[in-house]
């Protein structure tokens, strides 16, 4: 049985005080959760958030990472630094990174390697644009996104990882994939990876992301290959996020 997970991606929101208040409310409300709960605050608040999470079961994650290990990369943050401040998860290949910052599959795969080789857990984000869906390229696009990582890092590296299916047309738009649309892509992802290693594919957690909210979380999470969610906007309100977490409990 795969344990469900709900990960909050806070993106670039809030002040130091806002982030602390949010985490305190989530810590208080998530204490009895049987589903895994993780949050990805902005880089500059990670250290403080780790301290606030110290006595809780909530897991800390980062939203991005540098592919390089160290050196003259002004403004970048390494996987070792993220580990040092207490992160476990690191998002790689979020669609905003791919589209706004030009991260291609090759760079995302290198970031995945950087995270994995430090003993952290990559959350590999994949997903198609609306134009790609409308021209029946969804599977082809996602296959290329997965293959870039598997080719560079090996199928074994997926053992520690999580995959997040986030259709670009659903992120922050209010247009959620239907449970069946999500299930179909999740099943495709699992099936494609099963071609390389059936056990790893069967145990891999595949989260859905893209306008998840309290009103649609339960039916999405009820699909057999949907193992939880990566939550953007709705993770910024503790009540809403906790309700989504509750929807992931059996
Ligand atoms: P959203 O974002 O929930 O606001 O659509 C999801 C994400 O970007 O991870």
Short mmCIF file of C-alpha atoms and ligand atoms in Angstrom, two decimals:
data_model
loop_
_atom_site.label_atom_id
_atom_site.label_comp_id
_atom_site.label_asym_id
_atom_site.label_seq_id
_atom_site.Cartn_x
_atom_site.Cartn_y
_atom_site.Cartn_z
CA UNK A 1 0.00 0.00 0.00
CA UNK A 2 1.37 3.38 -0.96
CA UNK A 3 1.03 5.96 1.80
CA UNK A 4 -0.70 9.04 0.49
CA UNK A 5 1.17 12.35 0.60
CA UNK A 6 0.08 15.96 0.41
CA UNK A 7 2.79 18.51 -0.33
CA UNK A 8 2.23 22.26 -0.11
CA UNK A 9 4.11 24.37 -2.66
CA UNK A 10 4.02 27.87 -1.20
CA UNK A 11 5.75 29.43 -4.22
CA UNK A 12 6.91 33.05 -3.72
CA UNK A 13 4.31 34.19 -1.22
CA UNK A 14 4.13 35.79 2.18
CA UNK A 15 6.43 37.42 4.67
CA UNK A 16 8.55 35.73 7.29
CA UNK A 17 5.73 36.25 9.81
CA UNK A 18 3.09 34.92 7.36
CA UNK A 19 5.12 31.79 6.68
CA UNK A 20 5.67 31.16 10.39
CA UNK A 21 1.97 31.62 11.17
CA UNK A 22 1.02 29.27 8.34
CA UNK A 23 3.40 26.57 9.48
CA UNK A 24 2.27 26.84 13.09
CA UNK A 25 -1.36 26.39 12.08
CA UNK A 26 -0.47 23.40 9.89
CA UNK A 27 1.60 21.79 12.65
CA UNK A 28 -1.30 22.16 15.06
CA UNK A 29 -3.85 20.78 12.62
CA UNK A 30 -1.85 17.95 11.03
CA UNK A 31 -0.72 16.22 14.21
CA UNK A 32 -2.95 13.17 13.76
CA UNK A 33 -2.64 12.80 10.01
CA UNK A 34 -2.04 9.30 8.73
CA UNK A 35 -1.19 10.72 5.31
CA UNK A 36 2.24 12.27 4.92
CA UNK A 37 2.27 16.05 5.03
CA UNK A 38 5.07 18.18 3.58
CA UNK A 39 5.54 21.87 2.88
CA UNK A 40 7.87 23.74 0.53
CA UNK A 41 8.37 27.33 1.74
CA UNK A 42 10.55 29.90 -0.05
CA UNK A 43 14.31 29.30 0.31
CA UNK A 44 14.99 32.16 2.71
CA UNK A 45 12.53 30.84 5.27
CA UNK A 46 13.58 27.17 5.16
CA UNK A 47 15.91 27.29 8.13
CA UNK A 48 13.35 28.94 10.35
CA UNK A 49 10.61 26.60 9.13
CA UNK A 50 12.78 23.58 9.95
CA UNK A 51 13.02 24.84 13.51
CA UNK A 52 9.25 25.29 13.73
CA UNK A 53 8.72 21.76 12.39
CA UNK A 54 11.23 20.14 14.73
CA UNK A 55 8.74 18.31 16.95
CA UNK A 56 6.24 17.52 14.24
CA UNK A 57 5.91 14.79 11.60
CA UNK A 58 5.63 17.39 8.84
CA UNK A 59 8.35 17.09 6.26
CA UNK A 60 10.24 20.04 4.83
CA UNK A 61 10.86 20.52 1.13
CA UNK A 62 12.36 23.11 -1.22
CA UNK A 63 10.90 24.45 -4.44
CA UNK A 64 14.02 24.37 -6.56
CA UNK A 65 17.74 23.54 -6.51
CA UNK A 66 20.91 24.16 -8.47
CA UNK A 67 22.13 21.27 -10.63
CA UNK A 68 25.73 22.03 -9.65
CA UNK A 69 27.23 20.82 -6.38
CA UNK A 70 29.01 24.05 -5.39
CA UNK A 71 31.05 26.91 -6.74
CA UNK A 72 30.69 30.20 -8.61
CA UNK A 73 26.93 30.11 -9.31
CA UNK A 74 25.72 33.43 -7.95
CA UNK A 75 22.24 33.29 -6.52
CA UNK A 76 21.93 29.52 -6.62
CA UNK A 77 21.28 27.04 -3.79
CA UNK A 78 22.78 23.54 -3.75
CA UNK A 79 21.24 20.23 -2.72
CA UNK A 80 23.80 19.95 0.08
CA UNK A 81 22.64 23.30 1.49
CA UNK A 82 19.03 22.15 1.37
CA UNK A 83 19.96 19.00 3.22
CA UNK A 84 21.92 21.05 5.73
CA UNK A 85 18.86 23.12 6.65
CA UNK A 86 16.64 20.07 7.07
CA UNK A 87 14.92 19.52 3.73
CA UNK A 88 13.83 16.07 2.65
CA UNK A 89 11.93 16.82 -0.56
CA UNK A 90 13.02 19.04 -3.44
CA UNK A 91 10.72 19.92 -6.34
CA UNK A 92 12.41 19.57 -9.71
CA UNK A 93 10.92 20.52 -13.04
CA UNK A 94 7.94 22.48 -11.79
CA UNK A 95 6.16 23.88 -14.84
CA UNK A 96 6.86 27.47 -13.71
CA UNK A 97 10.57 26.65 -13.72
CA UNK A 98 10.27 25.01 -17.12
CA UNK A 99 8.30 27.82 -18.78
CA UNK A 100 9.44 30.99 -16.96
CA UNK A 101 13.09 30.02 -16.45
CA UNK A 102 13.71 27.86 -19.50
CA UNK A 103 14.48 24.63 -17.68
CA UNK A 104 14.46 21.82 -20.23
CA UNK A 105 14.29 18.08 -19.65
CA UNK A 106 18.08 17.76 -19.62
CA UNK A 107 18.52 20.39 -16.91
CA UNK A 108 15.65 18.95 -14.86
CA UNK A 109 17.31 15.53 -15.05
CA UNK A 110 20.60 17.03 -13.81
CA UNK A 111 18.77 18.68 -10.91
CA UNK A 112 17.15 15.33 -10.13
CA UNK A 113 20.61 13.74 -9.98
CA UNK A 114 21.89 16.52 -7.71
CA UNK A 115 19.03 15.95 -5.27
CA UNK A 116 19.14 12.18 -5.39
CA UNK A 117 22.89 11.95 -4.98
CA UNK A 118 22.67 13.94 -1.73
CA UNK A 119 20.18 11.47 -0.28
CA UNK A 120 17.25 13.84 -0.66
CA UNK A 121 13.95 12.91 -2.30
CA UNK A 122 13.22 14.56 -5.64
CA UNK A 123 9.62 15.42 -6.49
CA UNK A 124 9.74 15.24 -10.27
CA UNK A 125 7.03 17.43 -11.79
CA UNK A 126 5.74 16.49 -15.23
CA UNK A 127 2.81 17.68 -17.29
CA UNK A 128 1.58 18.83 -20.66
CA UNK A 129 0.37 22.22 -21.87
CA UNK A 130 -3.15 22.73 -23.14
CA UNK A 131 -1.91 22.85 -26.74
CA UNK A 132 -0.09 19.56 -26.24
CA UNK A 133 -3.21 17.94 -24.77
CA UNK A 134 -5.38 19.23 -27.58
CA UNK A 135 -3.02 17.80 -30.17
CA UNK A 136 -2.87 14.40 -28.43
CA UNK A 137 0.73 14.77 -27.33
CA UNK A 138 0.19 14.30 -23.59
CA UNK A 139 1.73 10.85 -23.36
CA UNK A 140 4.62 11.73 -25.64
CA UNK A 141 5.49 14.86 -23.62
CA UNK A 142 5.33 13.07 -20.29
CA UNK A 143 7.28 10.10 -21.60
CA UNK A 144 10.09 12.45 -22.66
CA UNK A 145 10.05 14.17 -19.26
CA UNK A 146 10.32 10.81 -17.47
CA UNK A 147 12.81 9.28 -19.87
CA UNK A 148 15.27 12.17 -19.46
CA UNK A 149 15.52 11.38 -15.75
CA UNK A 150 15.58 7.59 -16.07
CA UNK A 151 18.25 7.74 -18.77
CA UNK A 152 20.55 9.99 -16.75
CA UNK A 153 19.91 8.69 -13.26
CA UNK A 154 18.62 5.12 -13.68
CA UNK A 155 15.29 3.61 -12.73
CA UNK A 156 16.60 2.79 -9.21
CA UNK A 157 16.73 6.51 -8.45
CA UNK A 158 12.92 6.58 -8.58
CA UNK A 159 12.87 4.48 -5.42
CA UNK A 160 13.44 7.57 -3.28
CA UNK A 161 11.47 9.92 -5.52
CA UNK A 162 7.92 11.11 -5.95
CA UNK A 163 6.40 12.05 -9.30
CA UNK A 164 3.87 14.87 -9.51
CA UNK A 165 1.60 15.01 -12.54
CA UNK A 166 0.72 18.66 -12.99
CA UNK A 167 -1.03 19.53 -16.25
CA UNK A 168 0.17 23.04 -17.06
CA UNK A 169 -3.36 24.10 -17.99
CA UNK A 170 -4.56 23.24 -14.48
CA UNK A 171 -1.90 25.05 -12.42
CA UNK A 172 -3.29 28.14 -10.74
CA UNK A 173 -6.10 28.35 -13.30
CA UNK A 174 -9.00 26.87 -11.36
CA UNK A 175 -9.38 24.26 -14.13
CA UNK A 176 -8.72 20.93 -12.45
CA UNK A 177 -8.20 17.74 -14.40
CA UNK A 178 -11.15 15.41 -13.89
CA UNK A 179 -10.38 12.43 -11.68
CA UNK A 180 -10.47 10.22 -14.78
CA UNK A 181 -8.08 12.49 -16.72
CA UNK A 182 -5.66 12.40 -13.78
CA UNK A 183 -6.03 8.65 -13.36
CA UNK A 184 -5.36 8.03 -17.05
CA UNK A 185 -2.07 9.94 -16.99
CA UNK A 186 -1.01 8.50 -13.63
CA UNK A 187 -1.64 4.99 -14.95
CA UNK A 188 0.38 5.83 -18.05
CA UNK A 189 3.31 7.05 -15.91
CA UNK A 190 3.23 3.91 -13.76
CA UNK A 191 2.96 1.64 -16.76
CA UNK A 192 5.85 3.30 -18.57
CA UNK A 193 8.13 2.97 -15.53
CA UNK A 194 6.96 -0.61 -14.95
CA UNK A 195 8.56 -1.43 -18.28
CA UNK A 196 11.89 -0.80 -16.53
CA UNK A 197 11.14 -2.06 -13.02
CA UNK A 198 7.71 -3.34 -11.99
CA UNK A 199 8.33 -3.13 -8.24
CA UNK A 200 9.62 0.43 -8.28
CA UNK A 201 6.70 1.49 -10.47
CA UNK A 202 4.18 -0.21 -8.19
CA UNK A 203 5.59 1.49 -5.09
CA UNK A 204 6.15 4.93 -6.62
CA UNK A 205 3.90 7.67 -5.31
CA UNK A 206 2.38 9.77 -8.08
CA UNK A 207 0.74 12.97 -6.84
CA UNK A 208 -1.68 15.11 -8.79
CA UNK A 209 -1.26 18.91 -8.84
CA UNK A 210 -3.23 21.68 -10.49
CA UNK A 211 -6.04 23.59 -8.76
CA UNK A 212 -6.61 20.97 -6.07
CA UNK A 213 -8.99 22.33 -3.46
CA UNK A 214 -11.27 21.00 -0.73
CA UNK A 215 -14.11 20.54 -3.20
CA UNK A 216 -12.23 18.18 -5.53
CA UNK A 217 -9.45 16.60 -3.44
CA UNK A 218 -11.34 13.57 -2.18
CA UNK A 219 -12.52 12.40 -5.58
CA UNK A 220 -9.07 12.92 -7.11
CA UNK A 221 -7.34 11.06 -4.27
CA UNK A 222 -9.85 8.21 -4.57
CA UNK A 223 -8.47 7.22 -7.99
CA UNK A 224 -6.34 4.10 -7.80
CA UNK A 225 -3.12 5.64 -9.14
CA UNK A 226 -3.46 9.05 -7.47
CA UNK A 227 -1.39 8.94 -4.29
CA UNK A 228 -2.05 12.44 -3.01
CA UNK A 229 -1.50 15.98 -4.19
CA UNK A 230 0.94 18.81 -4.79
CA UNK A 231 -0.98 21.86 -3.67
CA UNK A 232 -0.18 25.45 -4.68
CA UNK A 233 -2.73 28.17 -4.00
CA UNK A 234 -4.79 26.15 -1.55
CA UNK A 235 -1.73 25.41 0.59
CA UNK A 236 -1.51 29.07 1.61
CA UNK A 237 -4.60 28.84 3.78
CA UNK A 238 -4.09 26.48 6.68
CA UNK A 239 -7.76 25.45 6.94
CA UNK A 240 -7.98 24.65 3.26
CA UNK A 241 -4.69 22.77 3.20
CA UNK A 242 -5.63 20.76 6.29
CA UNK A 243 -8.97 19.86 4.72
CA UNK A 244 -7.13 18.61 1.63
CA UNK A 245 -4.81 16.61 3.90
CA UNK A 246 -7.86 15.13 5.61
CA UNK A 247 -9.20 14.10 2.19
CA UNK A 248 -6.05 12.00 1.73
CA UNK A 249 -6.75 9.88 4.82
CA UNK A 250 -8.24 6.47 4.18
P1 LIG B 1 -2.13 25.25 -7.82
O1 LIG B 1 -0.57 24.98 -8.05
O2 LIG B 1 -2.61 24.26 -6.77
O3 LIG B 1 -2.23 26.66 -7.36
O4 LIG B 1 -2.81 25.02 -9.14
C1 LIG B 1 -0.04 23.69 -8.03
C2 LIG B 1 1.45 23.74 -8.23
O5 LIG B 1 1.93 24.65 -8.93
O6 LIG B 1 2.19 22.92 -7.70
#
